[in-house]
Coordinates of C-alpha atoms and ligand atoms in Angstrom, one line a residue:
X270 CA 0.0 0.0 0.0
X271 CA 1.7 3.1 -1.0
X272 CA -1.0 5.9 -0.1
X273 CA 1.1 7.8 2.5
X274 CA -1.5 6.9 5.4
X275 CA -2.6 9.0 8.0
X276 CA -4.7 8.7 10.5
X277 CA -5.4 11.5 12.7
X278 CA -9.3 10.5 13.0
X279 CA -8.1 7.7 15.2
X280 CA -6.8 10.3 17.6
X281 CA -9.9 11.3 18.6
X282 CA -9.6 10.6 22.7
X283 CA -8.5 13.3 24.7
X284 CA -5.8 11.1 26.3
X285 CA -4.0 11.8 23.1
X286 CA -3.7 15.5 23.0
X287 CA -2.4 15.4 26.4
X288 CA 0.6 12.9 25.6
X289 CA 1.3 15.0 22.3
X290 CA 1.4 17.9 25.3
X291 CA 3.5 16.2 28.0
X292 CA 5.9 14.7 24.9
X293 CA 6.7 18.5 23.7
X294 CA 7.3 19.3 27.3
X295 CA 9.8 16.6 27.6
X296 CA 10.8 17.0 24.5
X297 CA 10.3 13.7 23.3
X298 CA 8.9 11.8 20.1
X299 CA 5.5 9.6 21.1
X300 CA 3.3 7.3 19.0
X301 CA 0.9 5.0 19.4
X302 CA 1.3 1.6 18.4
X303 CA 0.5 -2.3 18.6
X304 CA -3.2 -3.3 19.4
X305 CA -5.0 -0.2 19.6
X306 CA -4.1 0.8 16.3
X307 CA -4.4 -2.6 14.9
X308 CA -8.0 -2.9 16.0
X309 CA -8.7 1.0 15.2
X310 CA -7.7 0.0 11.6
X311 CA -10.0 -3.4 11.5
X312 CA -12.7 -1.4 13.4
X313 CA -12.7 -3.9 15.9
X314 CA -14.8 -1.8 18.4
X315 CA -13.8 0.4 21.5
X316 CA -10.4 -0.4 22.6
X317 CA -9.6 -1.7 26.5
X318 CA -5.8 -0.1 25.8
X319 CA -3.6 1.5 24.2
X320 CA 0.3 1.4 24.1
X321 CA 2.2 4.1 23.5
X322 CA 5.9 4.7 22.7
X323 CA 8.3 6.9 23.2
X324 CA 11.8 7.9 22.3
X325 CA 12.8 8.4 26.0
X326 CA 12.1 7.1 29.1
X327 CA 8.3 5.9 29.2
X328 CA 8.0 6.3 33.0
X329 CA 8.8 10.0 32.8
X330 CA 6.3 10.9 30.0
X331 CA 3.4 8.5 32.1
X332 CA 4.4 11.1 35.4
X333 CA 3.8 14.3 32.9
X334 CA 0.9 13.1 31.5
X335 CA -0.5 12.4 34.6
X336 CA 0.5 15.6 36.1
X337 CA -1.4 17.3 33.0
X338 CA -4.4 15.6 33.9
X339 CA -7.4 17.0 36.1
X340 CA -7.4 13.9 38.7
X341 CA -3.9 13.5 38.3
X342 CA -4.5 9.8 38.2
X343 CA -1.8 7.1 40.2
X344 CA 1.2 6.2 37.9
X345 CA 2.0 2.8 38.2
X346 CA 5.9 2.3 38.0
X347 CA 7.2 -1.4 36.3
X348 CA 10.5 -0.8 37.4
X349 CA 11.8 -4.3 36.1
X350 CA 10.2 -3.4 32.9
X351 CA 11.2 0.3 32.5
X352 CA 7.3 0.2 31.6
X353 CA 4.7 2.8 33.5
X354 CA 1.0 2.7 33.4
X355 CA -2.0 5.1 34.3
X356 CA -5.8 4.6 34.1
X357 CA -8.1 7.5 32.5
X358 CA -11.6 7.8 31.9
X359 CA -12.0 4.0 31.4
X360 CA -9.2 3.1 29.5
X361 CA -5.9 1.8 30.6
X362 CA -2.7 3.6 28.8
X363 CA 0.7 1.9 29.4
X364 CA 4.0 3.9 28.3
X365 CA 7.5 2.2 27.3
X366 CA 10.6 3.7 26.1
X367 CA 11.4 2.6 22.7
X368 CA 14.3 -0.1 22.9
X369 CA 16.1 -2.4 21.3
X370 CA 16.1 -6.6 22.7
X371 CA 18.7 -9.0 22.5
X372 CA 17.8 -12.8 23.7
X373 CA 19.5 -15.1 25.5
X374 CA 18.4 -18.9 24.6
X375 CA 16.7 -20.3 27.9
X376 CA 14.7 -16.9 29.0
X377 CA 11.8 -15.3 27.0
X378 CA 12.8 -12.2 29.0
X379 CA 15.2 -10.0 26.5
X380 CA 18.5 -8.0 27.7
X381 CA 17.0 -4.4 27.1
X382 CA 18.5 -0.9 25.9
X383 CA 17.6 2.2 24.4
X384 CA 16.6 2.5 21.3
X385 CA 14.4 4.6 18.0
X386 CA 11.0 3.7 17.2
X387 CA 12.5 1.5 14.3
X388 CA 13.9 -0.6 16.8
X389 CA 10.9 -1.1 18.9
X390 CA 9.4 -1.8 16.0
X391 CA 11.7 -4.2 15.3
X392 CA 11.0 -6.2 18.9
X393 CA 7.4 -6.4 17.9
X394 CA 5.7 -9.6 16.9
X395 CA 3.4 -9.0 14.1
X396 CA 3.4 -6.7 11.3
X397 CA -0.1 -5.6 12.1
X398 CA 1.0 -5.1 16.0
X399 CA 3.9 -2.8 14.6
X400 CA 1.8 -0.3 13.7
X401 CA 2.3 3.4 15.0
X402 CA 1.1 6.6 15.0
X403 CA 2.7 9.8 15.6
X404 CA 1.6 12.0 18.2
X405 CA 3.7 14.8 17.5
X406 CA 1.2 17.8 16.9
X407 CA 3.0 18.5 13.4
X408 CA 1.8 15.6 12.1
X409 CA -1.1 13.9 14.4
X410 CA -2.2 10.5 12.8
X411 CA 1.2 9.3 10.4
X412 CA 1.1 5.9 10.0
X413 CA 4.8 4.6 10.4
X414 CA 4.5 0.7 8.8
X415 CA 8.3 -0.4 8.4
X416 CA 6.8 -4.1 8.1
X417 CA 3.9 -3.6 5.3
X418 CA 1.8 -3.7 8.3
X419 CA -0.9 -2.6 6.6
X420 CA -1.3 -4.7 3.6
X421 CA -1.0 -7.7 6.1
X422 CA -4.0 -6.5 7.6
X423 CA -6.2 -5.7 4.5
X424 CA -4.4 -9.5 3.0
X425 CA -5.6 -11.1 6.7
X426 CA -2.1 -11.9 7.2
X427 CA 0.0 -12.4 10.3
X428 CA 3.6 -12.2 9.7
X429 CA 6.8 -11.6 11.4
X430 CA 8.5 -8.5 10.6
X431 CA 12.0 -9.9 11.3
X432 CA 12.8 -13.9 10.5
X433 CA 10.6 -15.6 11.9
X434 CA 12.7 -18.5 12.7
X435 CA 14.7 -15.8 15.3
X436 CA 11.3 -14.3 16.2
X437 CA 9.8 -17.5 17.4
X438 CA 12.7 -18.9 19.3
X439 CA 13.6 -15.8 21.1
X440 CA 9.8 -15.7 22.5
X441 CA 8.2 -18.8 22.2
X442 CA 4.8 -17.2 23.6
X443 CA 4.7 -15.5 20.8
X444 CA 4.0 -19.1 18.6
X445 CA 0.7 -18.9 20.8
X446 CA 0.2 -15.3 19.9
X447 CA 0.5 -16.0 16.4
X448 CA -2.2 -18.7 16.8
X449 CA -4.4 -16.9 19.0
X450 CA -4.7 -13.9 16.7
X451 CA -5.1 -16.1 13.5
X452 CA -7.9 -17.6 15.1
X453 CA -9.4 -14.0 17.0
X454 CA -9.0 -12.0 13.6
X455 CA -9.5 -14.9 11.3
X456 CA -6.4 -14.1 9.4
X457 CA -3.7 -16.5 7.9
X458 CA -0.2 -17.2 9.5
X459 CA 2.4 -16.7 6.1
X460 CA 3.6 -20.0 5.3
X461 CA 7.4 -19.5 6.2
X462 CA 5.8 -18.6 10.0
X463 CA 3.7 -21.4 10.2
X464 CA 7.1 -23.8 9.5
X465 CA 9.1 -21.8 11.8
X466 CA 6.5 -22.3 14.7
X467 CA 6.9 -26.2 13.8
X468 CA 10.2 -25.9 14.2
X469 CA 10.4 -24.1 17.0
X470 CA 7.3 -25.8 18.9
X471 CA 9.7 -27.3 21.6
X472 CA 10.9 -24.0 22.8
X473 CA 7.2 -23.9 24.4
X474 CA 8.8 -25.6 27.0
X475 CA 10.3 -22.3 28.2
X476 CA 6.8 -20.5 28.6
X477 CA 4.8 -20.7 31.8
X478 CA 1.4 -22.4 32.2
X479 CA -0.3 -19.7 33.2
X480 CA 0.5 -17.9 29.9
X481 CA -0.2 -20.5 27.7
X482 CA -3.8 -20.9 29.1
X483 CA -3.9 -17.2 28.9
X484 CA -3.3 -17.5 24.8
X485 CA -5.8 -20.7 25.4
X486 CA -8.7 -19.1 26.4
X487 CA -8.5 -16.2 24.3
X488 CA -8.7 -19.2 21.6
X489 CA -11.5 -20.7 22.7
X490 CA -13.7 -17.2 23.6
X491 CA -12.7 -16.3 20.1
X492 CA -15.9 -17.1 17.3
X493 CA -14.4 -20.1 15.7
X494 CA -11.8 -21.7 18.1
X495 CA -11.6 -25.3 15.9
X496 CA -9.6 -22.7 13.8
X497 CA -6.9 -22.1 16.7
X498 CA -6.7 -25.7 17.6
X499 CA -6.5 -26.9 14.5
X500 CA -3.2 -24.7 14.2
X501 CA -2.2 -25.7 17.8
X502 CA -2.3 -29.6 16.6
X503 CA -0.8 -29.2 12.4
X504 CA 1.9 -26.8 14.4
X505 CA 2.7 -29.9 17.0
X506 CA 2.5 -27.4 19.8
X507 CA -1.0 -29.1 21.1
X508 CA 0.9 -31.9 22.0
X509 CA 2.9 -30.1 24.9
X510 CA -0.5 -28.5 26.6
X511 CA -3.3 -30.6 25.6
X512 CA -1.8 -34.4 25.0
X513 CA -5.6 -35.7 26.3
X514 CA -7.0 -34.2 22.5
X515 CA -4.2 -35.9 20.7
X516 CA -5.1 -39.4 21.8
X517 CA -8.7 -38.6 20.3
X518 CA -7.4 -38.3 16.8
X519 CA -7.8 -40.9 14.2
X520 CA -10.7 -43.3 12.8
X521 CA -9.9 -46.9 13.5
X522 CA -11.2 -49.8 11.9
X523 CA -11.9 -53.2 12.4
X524 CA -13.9 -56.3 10.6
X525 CA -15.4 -53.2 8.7
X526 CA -16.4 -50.9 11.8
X527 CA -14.9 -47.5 12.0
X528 CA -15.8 -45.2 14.8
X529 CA -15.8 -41.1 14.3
X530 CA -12.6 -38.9 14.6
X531 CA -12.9 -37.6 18.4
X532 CA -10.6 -34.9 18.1
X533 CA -12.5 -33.3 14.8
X534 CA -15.7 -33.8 16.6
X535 CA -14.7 -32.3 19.3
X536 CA -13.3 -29.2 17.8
X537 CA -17.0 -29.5 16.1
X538 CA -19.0 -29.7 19.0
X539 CA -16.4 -26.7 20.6
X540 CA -17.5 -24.2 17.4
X541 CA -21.4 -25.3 17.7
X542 CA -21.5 -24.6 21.4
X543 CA -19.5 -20.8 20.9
X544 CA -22.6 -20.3 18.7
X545 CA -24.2 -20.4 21.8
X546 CA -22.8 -19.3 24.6
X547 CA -19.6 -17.1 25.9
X548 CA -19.1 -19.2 29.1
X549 CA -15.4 -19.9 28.7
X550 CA -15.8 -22.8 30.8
X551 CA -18.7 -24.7 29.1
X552 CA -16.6 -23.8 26.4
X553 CA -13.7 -26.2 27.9
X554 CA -16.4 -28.4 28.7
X555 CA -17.0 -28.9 25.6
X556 CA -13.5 -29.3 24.6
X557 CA -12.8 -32.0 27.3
X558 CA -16.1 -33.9 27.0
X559 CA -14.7 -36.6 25.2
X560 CA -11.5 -37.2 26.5
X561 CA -12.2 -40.1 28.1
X562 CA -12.9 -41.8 24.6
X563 CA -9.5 -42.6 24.3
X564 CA -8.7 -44.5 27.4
X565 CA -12.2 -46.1 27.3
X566 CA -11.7 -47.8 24.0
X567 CA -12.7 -51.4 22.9
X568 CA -13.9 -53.0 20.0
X569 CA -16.2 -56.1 20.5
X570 CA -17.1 -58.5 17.5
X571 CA -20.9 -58.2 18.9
X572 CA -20.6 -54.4 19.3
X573 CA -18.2 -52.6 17.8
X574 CA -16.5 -50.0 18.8
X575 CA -17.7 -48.8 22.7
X576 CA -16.3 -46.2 25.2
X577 CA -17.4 -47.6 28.0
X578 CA -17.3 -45.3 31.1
X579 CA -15.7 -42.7 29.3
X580 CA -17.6 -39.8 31.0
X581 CA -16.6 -41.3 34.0
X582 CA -12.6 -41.7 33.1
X583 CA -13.1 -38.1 31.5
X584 CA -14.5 -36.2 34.5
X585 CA -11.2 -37.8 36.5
X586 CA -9.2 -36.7 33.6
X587 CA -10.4 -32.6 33.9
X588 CA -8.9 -32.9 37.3
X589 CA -5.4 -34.0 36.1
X590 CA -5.1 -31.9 33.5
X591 CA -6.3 -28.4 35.8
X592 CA -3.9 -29.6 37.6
X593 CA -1.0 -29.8 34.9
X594 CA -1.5 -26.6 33.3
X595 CA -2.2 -25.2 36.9
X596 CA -5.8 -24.0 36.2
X597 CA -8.0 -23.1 39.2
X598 CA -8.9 -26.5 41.1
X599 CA -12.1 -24.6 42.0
X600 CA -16.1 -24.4 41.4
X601 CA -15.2 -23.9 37.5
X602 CA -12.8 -27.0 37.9
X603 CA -15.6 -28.6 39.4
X604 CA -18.4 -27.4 36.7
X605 CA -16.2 -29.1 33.7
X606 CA -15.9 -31.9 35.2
X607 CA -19.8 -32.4 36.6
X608 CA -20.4 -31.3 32.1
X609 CA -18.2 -33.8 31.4
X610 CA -19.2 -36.5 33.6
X611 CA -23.5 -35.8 32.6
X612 CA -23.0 -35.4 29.4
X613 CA -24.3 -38.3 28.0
X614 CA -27.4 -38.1 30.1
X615 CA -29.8 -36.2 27.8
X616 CA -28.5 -38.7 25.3
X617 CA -29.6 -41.7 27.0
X618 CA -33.4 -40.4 27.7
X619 CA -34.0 -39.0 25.4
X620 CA -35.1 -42.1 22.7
X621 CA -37.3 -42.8 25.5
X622 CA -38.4 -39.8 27.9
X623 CA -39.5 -40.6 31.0
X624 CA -41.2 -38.7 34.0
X625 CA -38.4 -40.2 36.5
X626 CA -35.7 -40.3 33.9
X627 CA -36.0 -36.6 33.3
X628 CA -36.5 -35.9 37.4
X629 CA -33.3 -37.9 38.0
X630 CA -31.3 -35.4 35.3
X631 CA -32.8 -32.1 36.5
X632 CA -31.6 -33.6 40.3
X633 CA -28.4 -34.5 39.2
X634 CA -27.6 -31.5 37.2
X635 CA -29.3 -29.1 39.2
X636 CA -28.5 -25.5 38.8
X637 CA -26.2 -26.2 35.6
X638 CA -28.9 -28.2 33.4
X639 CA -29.1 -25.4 31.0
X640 CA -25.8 -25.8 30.3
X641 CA -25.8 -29.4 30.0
X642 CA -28.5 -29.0 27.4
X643 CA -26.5 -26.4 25.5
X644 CA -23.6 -28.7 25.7
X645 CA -25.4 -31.8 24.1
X646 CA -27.5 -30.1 21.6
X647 CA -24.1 -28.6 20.2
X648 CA -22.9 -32.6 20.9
X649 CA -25.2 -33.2 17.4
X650 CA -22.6 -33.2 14.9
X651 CA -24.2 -36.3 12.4
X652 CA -23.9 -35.1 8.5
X653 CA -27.3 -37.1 8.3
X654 CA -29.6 -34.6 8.1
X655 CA -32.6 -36.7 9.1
X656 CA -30.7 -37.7 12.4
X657 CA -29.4 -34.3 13.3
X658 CA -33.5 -32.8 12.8
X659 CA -34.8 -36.2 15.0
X660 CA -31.7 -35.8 17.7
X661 CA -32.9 -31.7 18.0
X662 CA -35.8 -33.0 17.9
X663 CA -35.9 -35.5 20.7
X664 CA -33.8 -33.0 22.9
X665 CA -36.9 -30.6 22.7
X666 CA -39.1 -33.1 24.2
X667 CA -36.7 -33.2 27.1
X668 CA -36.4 -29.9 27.1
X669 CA -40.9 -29.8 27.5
X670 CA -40.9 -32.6 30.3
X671 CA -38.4 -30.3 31.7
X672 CA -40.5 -27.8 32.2
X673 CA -43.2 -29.7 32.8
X674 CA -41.8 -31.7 35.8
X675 CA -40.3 -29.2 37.2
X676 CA -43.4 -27.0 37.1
X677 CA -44.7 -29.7 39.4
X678 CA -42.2 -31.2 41.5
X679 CA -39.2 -28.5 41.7
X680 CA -36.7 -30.9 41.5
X681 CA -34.0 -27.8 40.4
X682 CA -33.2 -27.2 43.7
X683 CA -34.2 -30.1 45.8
X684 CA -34.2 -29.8 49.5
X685 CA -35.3 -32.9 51.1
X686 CA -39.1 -32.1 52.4
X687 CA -38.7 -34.5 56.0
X688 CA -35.2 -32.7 57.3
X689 CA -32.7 -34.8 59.4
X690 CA -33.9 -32.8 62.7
X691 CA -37.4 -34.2 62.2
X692 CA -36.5 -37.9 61.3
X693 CA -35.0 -38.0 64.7
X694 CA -37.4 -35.7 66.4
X695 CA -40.2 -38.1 65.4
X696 CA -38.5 -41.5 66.2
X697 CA -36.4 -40.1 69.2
X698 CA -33.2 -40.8 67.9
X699 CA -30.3 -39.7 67.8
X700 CA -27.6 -39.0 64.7
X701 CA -27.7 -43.1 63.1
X702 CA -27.8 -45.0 59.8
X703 CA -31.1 -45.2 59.6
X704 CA -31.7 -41.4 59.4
X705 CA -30.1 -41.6 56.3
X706 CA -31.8 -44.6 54.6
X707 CA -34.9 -42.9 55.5
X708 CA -33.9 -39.4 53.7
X709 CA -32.4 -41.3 50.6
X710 CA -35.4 -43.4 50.3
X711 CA -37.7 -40.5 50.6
X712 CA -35.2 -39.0 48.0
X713 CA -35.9 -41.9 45.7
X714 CA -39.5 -42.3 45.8
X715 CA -39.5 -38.7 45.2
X716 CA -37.7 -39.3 42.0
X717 CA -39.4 -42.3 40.9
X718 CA -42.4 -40.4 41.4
X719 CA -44.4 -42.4 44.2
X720 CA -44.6 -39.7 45.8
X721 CA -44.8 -36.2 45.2
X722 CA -42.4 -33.9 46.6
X723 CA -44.6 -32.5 49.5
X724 CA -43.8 -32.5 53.2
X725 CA -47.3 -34.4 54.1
X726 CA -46.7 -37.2 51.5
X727 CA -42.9 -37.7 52.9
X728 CA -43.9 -37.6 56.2
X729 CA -46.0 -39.9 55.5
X730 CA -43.9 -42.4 53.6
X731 CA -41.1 -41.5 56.6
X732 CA -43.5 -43.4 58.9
X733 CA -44.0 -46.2 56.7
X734 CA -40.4 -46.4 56.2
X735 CA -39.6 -46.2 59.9
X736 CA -41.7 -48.5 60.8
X737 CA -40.1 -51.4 58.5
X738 CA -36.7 -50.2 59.9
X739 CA -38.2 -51.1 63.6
X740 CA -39.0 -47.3 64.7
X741 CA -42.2 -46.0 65.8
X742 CA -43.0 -42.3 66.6
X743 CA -42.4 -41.4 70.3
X744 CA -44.6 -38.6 70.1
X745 CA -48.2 -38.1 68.7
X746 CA -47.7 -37.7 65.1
X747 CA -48.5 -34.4 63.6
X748 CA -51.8 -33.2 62.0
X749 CA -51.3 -34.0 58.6
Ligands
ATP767 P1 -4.8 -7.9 22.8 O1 -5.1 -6.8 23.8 O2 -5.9 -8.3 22.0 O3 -4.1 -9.1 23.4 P2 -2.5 -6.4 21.9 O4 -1.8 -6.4 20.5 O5 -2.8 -5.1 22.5 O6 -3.8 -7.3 21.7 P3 -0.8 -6.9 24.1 O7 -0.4 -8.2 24.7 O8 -1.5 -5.9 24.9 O9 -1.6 -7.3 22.8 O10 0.5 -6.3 23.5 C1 0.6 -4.9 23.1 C2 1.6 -4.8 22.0 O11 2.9 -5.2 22.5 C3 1.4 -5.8 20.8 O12 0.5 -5.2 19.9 C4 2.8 -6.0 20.3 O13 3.2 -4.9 19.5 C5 3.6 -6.0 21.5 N1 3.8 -7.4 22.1 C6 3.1 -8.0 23.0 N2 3.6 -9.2 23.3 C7 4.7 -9.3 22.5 C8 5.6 -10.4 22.4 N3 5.5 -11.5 23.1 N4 6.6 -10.2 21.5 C9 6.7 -9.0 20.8 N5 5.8 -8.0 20.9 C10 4.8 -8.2 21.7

């Protein structure tokens, strides 16, 4: 693109004419550059950031702009980093002196010096995040693109601007930026990238877990995130963070019997269910919910191929892997592994859907059976047209006897109607076995539907069940 580009109409936040101010105060050349111009020129929407460079020391001009503005908002000093940052009227605006990086093999953290906007620039990892604009009130808006930056952006095109080969290994993370951005901006990595990052895919090694999920969930909130790990598995790197979706790949066969490719269904089911919903973690629900297929499989001559258990094996396998990439072993933890353990469960009613069967799945999923029905509707990935309308179909009728049951029997959030307290009040007791085979039996006929869930009908059937345990009531019974 040769049109001498500016633009100024990006500059439209105040922030802006206060750094051009606090640069010519300082005496000091500032642009804006990476993301926020990036996503100014894609119009991706209002911008959480912005970046901003100058030839100098970053921490100063972050002190001068903040001293030119009313609230005079906190400066917060990276010391390690030479890198300062202020908030203002929403936005976040981080300030770095422009330097030059040398690398040293086993650290993804550069030796630093001073340096022109060409050479920070240079450090950047993208063409289209090497963007800048100049500040400078002679000429608000220039668009300084050493790297073609531009075109890559119109062409969808992520590229390195120096060899990529160098790029890569010198900041491995930046193999999972690549992806990540491919997949966010649906744009292409150049062809002599995309070997580089194969070649390079063991350096990942150096990069902690916590910023490789970062890059990882960015993936999978993006639109599409089959894209990303389709890139993350041809690249090799999906090997080193998710080895569990490896072992899915591949159709075997026996005697004539083939089962499906788990790991392109998965990715399937993973872009249905981003149609959907934005929950990051039914999203890794739905990326994990078959990873017990792999340890789970046999082929029988009667059968054929079966994954016996697998939602079972899979569940314990969410717990390893949180574990390994040092995820949060909390209530999310806990969620994927509950999706991934029930998610068969619509499945198997719903050929044949029962009052108890669907009471027994609203109990067991409780407060999360939305999601588990948004996780196996976007489980129906048959090419069969017929079969994909009846599945959708049969789900709907779960989805009505949903309602309908739980319309009567508020099963959502069962409490048990007889409590502990009154099983013991009533048969003078004290804390024993048979308390609970009296609650889970109430429980169960609850379920099963011989009784209703009502405190006078459970009372009742605690009596009856009571009495064949040996108890009677010590006191008059209650008025019914
Ligand atoms: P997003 O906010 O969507 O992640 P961004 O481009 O603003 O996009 P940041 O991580 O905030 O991403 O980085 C800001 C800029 O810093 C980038 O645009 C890029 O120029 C540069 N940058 C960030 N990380 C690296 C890296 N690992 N190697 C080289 N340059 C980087």
């Amino acid at each position: 693109m040769s049109e001498a580009s500016n633009y100024k109409e990006a500059l439209q936040h105040p922030i802006f004419n206060t750094i051009a101010k606090a640069s010519a105060n300082l005496k000091l050349n500032s642009y804006v550059i990476g993301g926020f111009v990036r996503d100014y020129i894609l119009q991706r929407g209002t911008p959480k950031d912005i970046d901003i460079v100058t030839v100098g020391s970053g921490i100063a001009l972050a002190k001068e702009v903040s001293k030119l503005l009313p609230n005079h908002p906190k400066v917060q000093v990276f010391k390690t980093y030479g890198t300062a940052m202020l908030k203002t009227e929403g936005i976040e605006v981080e300030f770095v002196g422009a330097r030059k990086e040398s690398y040293a093999a086993h650290s993804r953290n550069p030796v630093v010096e001073n340096g022109t906007l060409e050479d920070d620039q240079n450090r950047r990892d993208f063409s289209i995040n090497a963007l800048a604009l100049n500040l400078a009130p002679e000429n608000p808006g220039e668009l300084l693109d050493p790297f073609k930056g531009l075109e890559d952006l119109k062409a969808k095109i992520i590229r390195t601007p120096l060899d990529p080969d160098i790029t890569y290994s010198d900041d491995p993370l930046r193999m999972m930026r690549a992806i990540r951005f491919a997949t966010q901006l649906n744009f292409r990595i150049e062809e002599t990238s995309l070997n580089a990052i194969t070649k390079n895919k063991d350096r990942i090694k150096i990069i902690t877990k916590e910023r490789i999920v970062d890059e990882l969930h960015k993936i999978l909130l993006s639109d599409k995130p089959s894209v990303g790990f389709k890139l993350l598995e041809k690249t090799g790197l999906l090997a080193y963070m998710l080895p569990e979706l490896i072992a899915l790949k591949g159709i075997d066969e026996i005697e004539g019997q083939r089962h499906k490719d788990n790991f392109y269904h998965t990715l399937e089911v993973v872009d249905n269910i981003s149609e959907n919903t934005d929950d990051l973690w039914l999203r890794w629900a739905a990326l994990l919910h078959d990873i017990g297929k792999a340890p789970t499989k046999k082929f029988s001559k009667k059968v054929g191929w079966t994954f016996h258990g697998h939602e079972f094996v899979g569940s314990k396998m969410v717990f390893k892997l949180f574990k390994r990439l040092k995820m949060p072993l909390n209530d999310k933890m806990k969620f994927v592994q509950k999706m991934v353990l029930m998610s068969s469960r619509p499945i198997v009613i719903s050929t044949d859907v029962t009052d108890s069967a669907v009471r027994r799945l609203v109990f067991d999923a409780g407060d999360y059976i939305e999601e588990l029905m948004t996780l196996c509707e976007a489980d129906i990935t048959t090419k069969n047209p017929k079969k994909f309308k009846k599945y959708h179909h049969n789900f709907k009728i779960v989805r009505q006897k949903m309602v309908e049951v739980e319309e009567r029997d508020h099963i959502r959030n069962f409490q048990p109607p007889v409590t502990g307290e009154e099983i013991m009040e009533t048969f003078n007791i004290k804390p024993s076995r048979e308390i609970g085979i009296i609650k889970e039996a109430i429980k169960e006929a609850i379920l099963e539907g011989d009784i209703p869930n009502e405190h006078n009908a459970a009372y009742e059937f605690m009596l009856q069940k009571g009495k064949e345990l040996g108890l009677s009531p010590q006191r008059p019974q209650r008025g019914n």
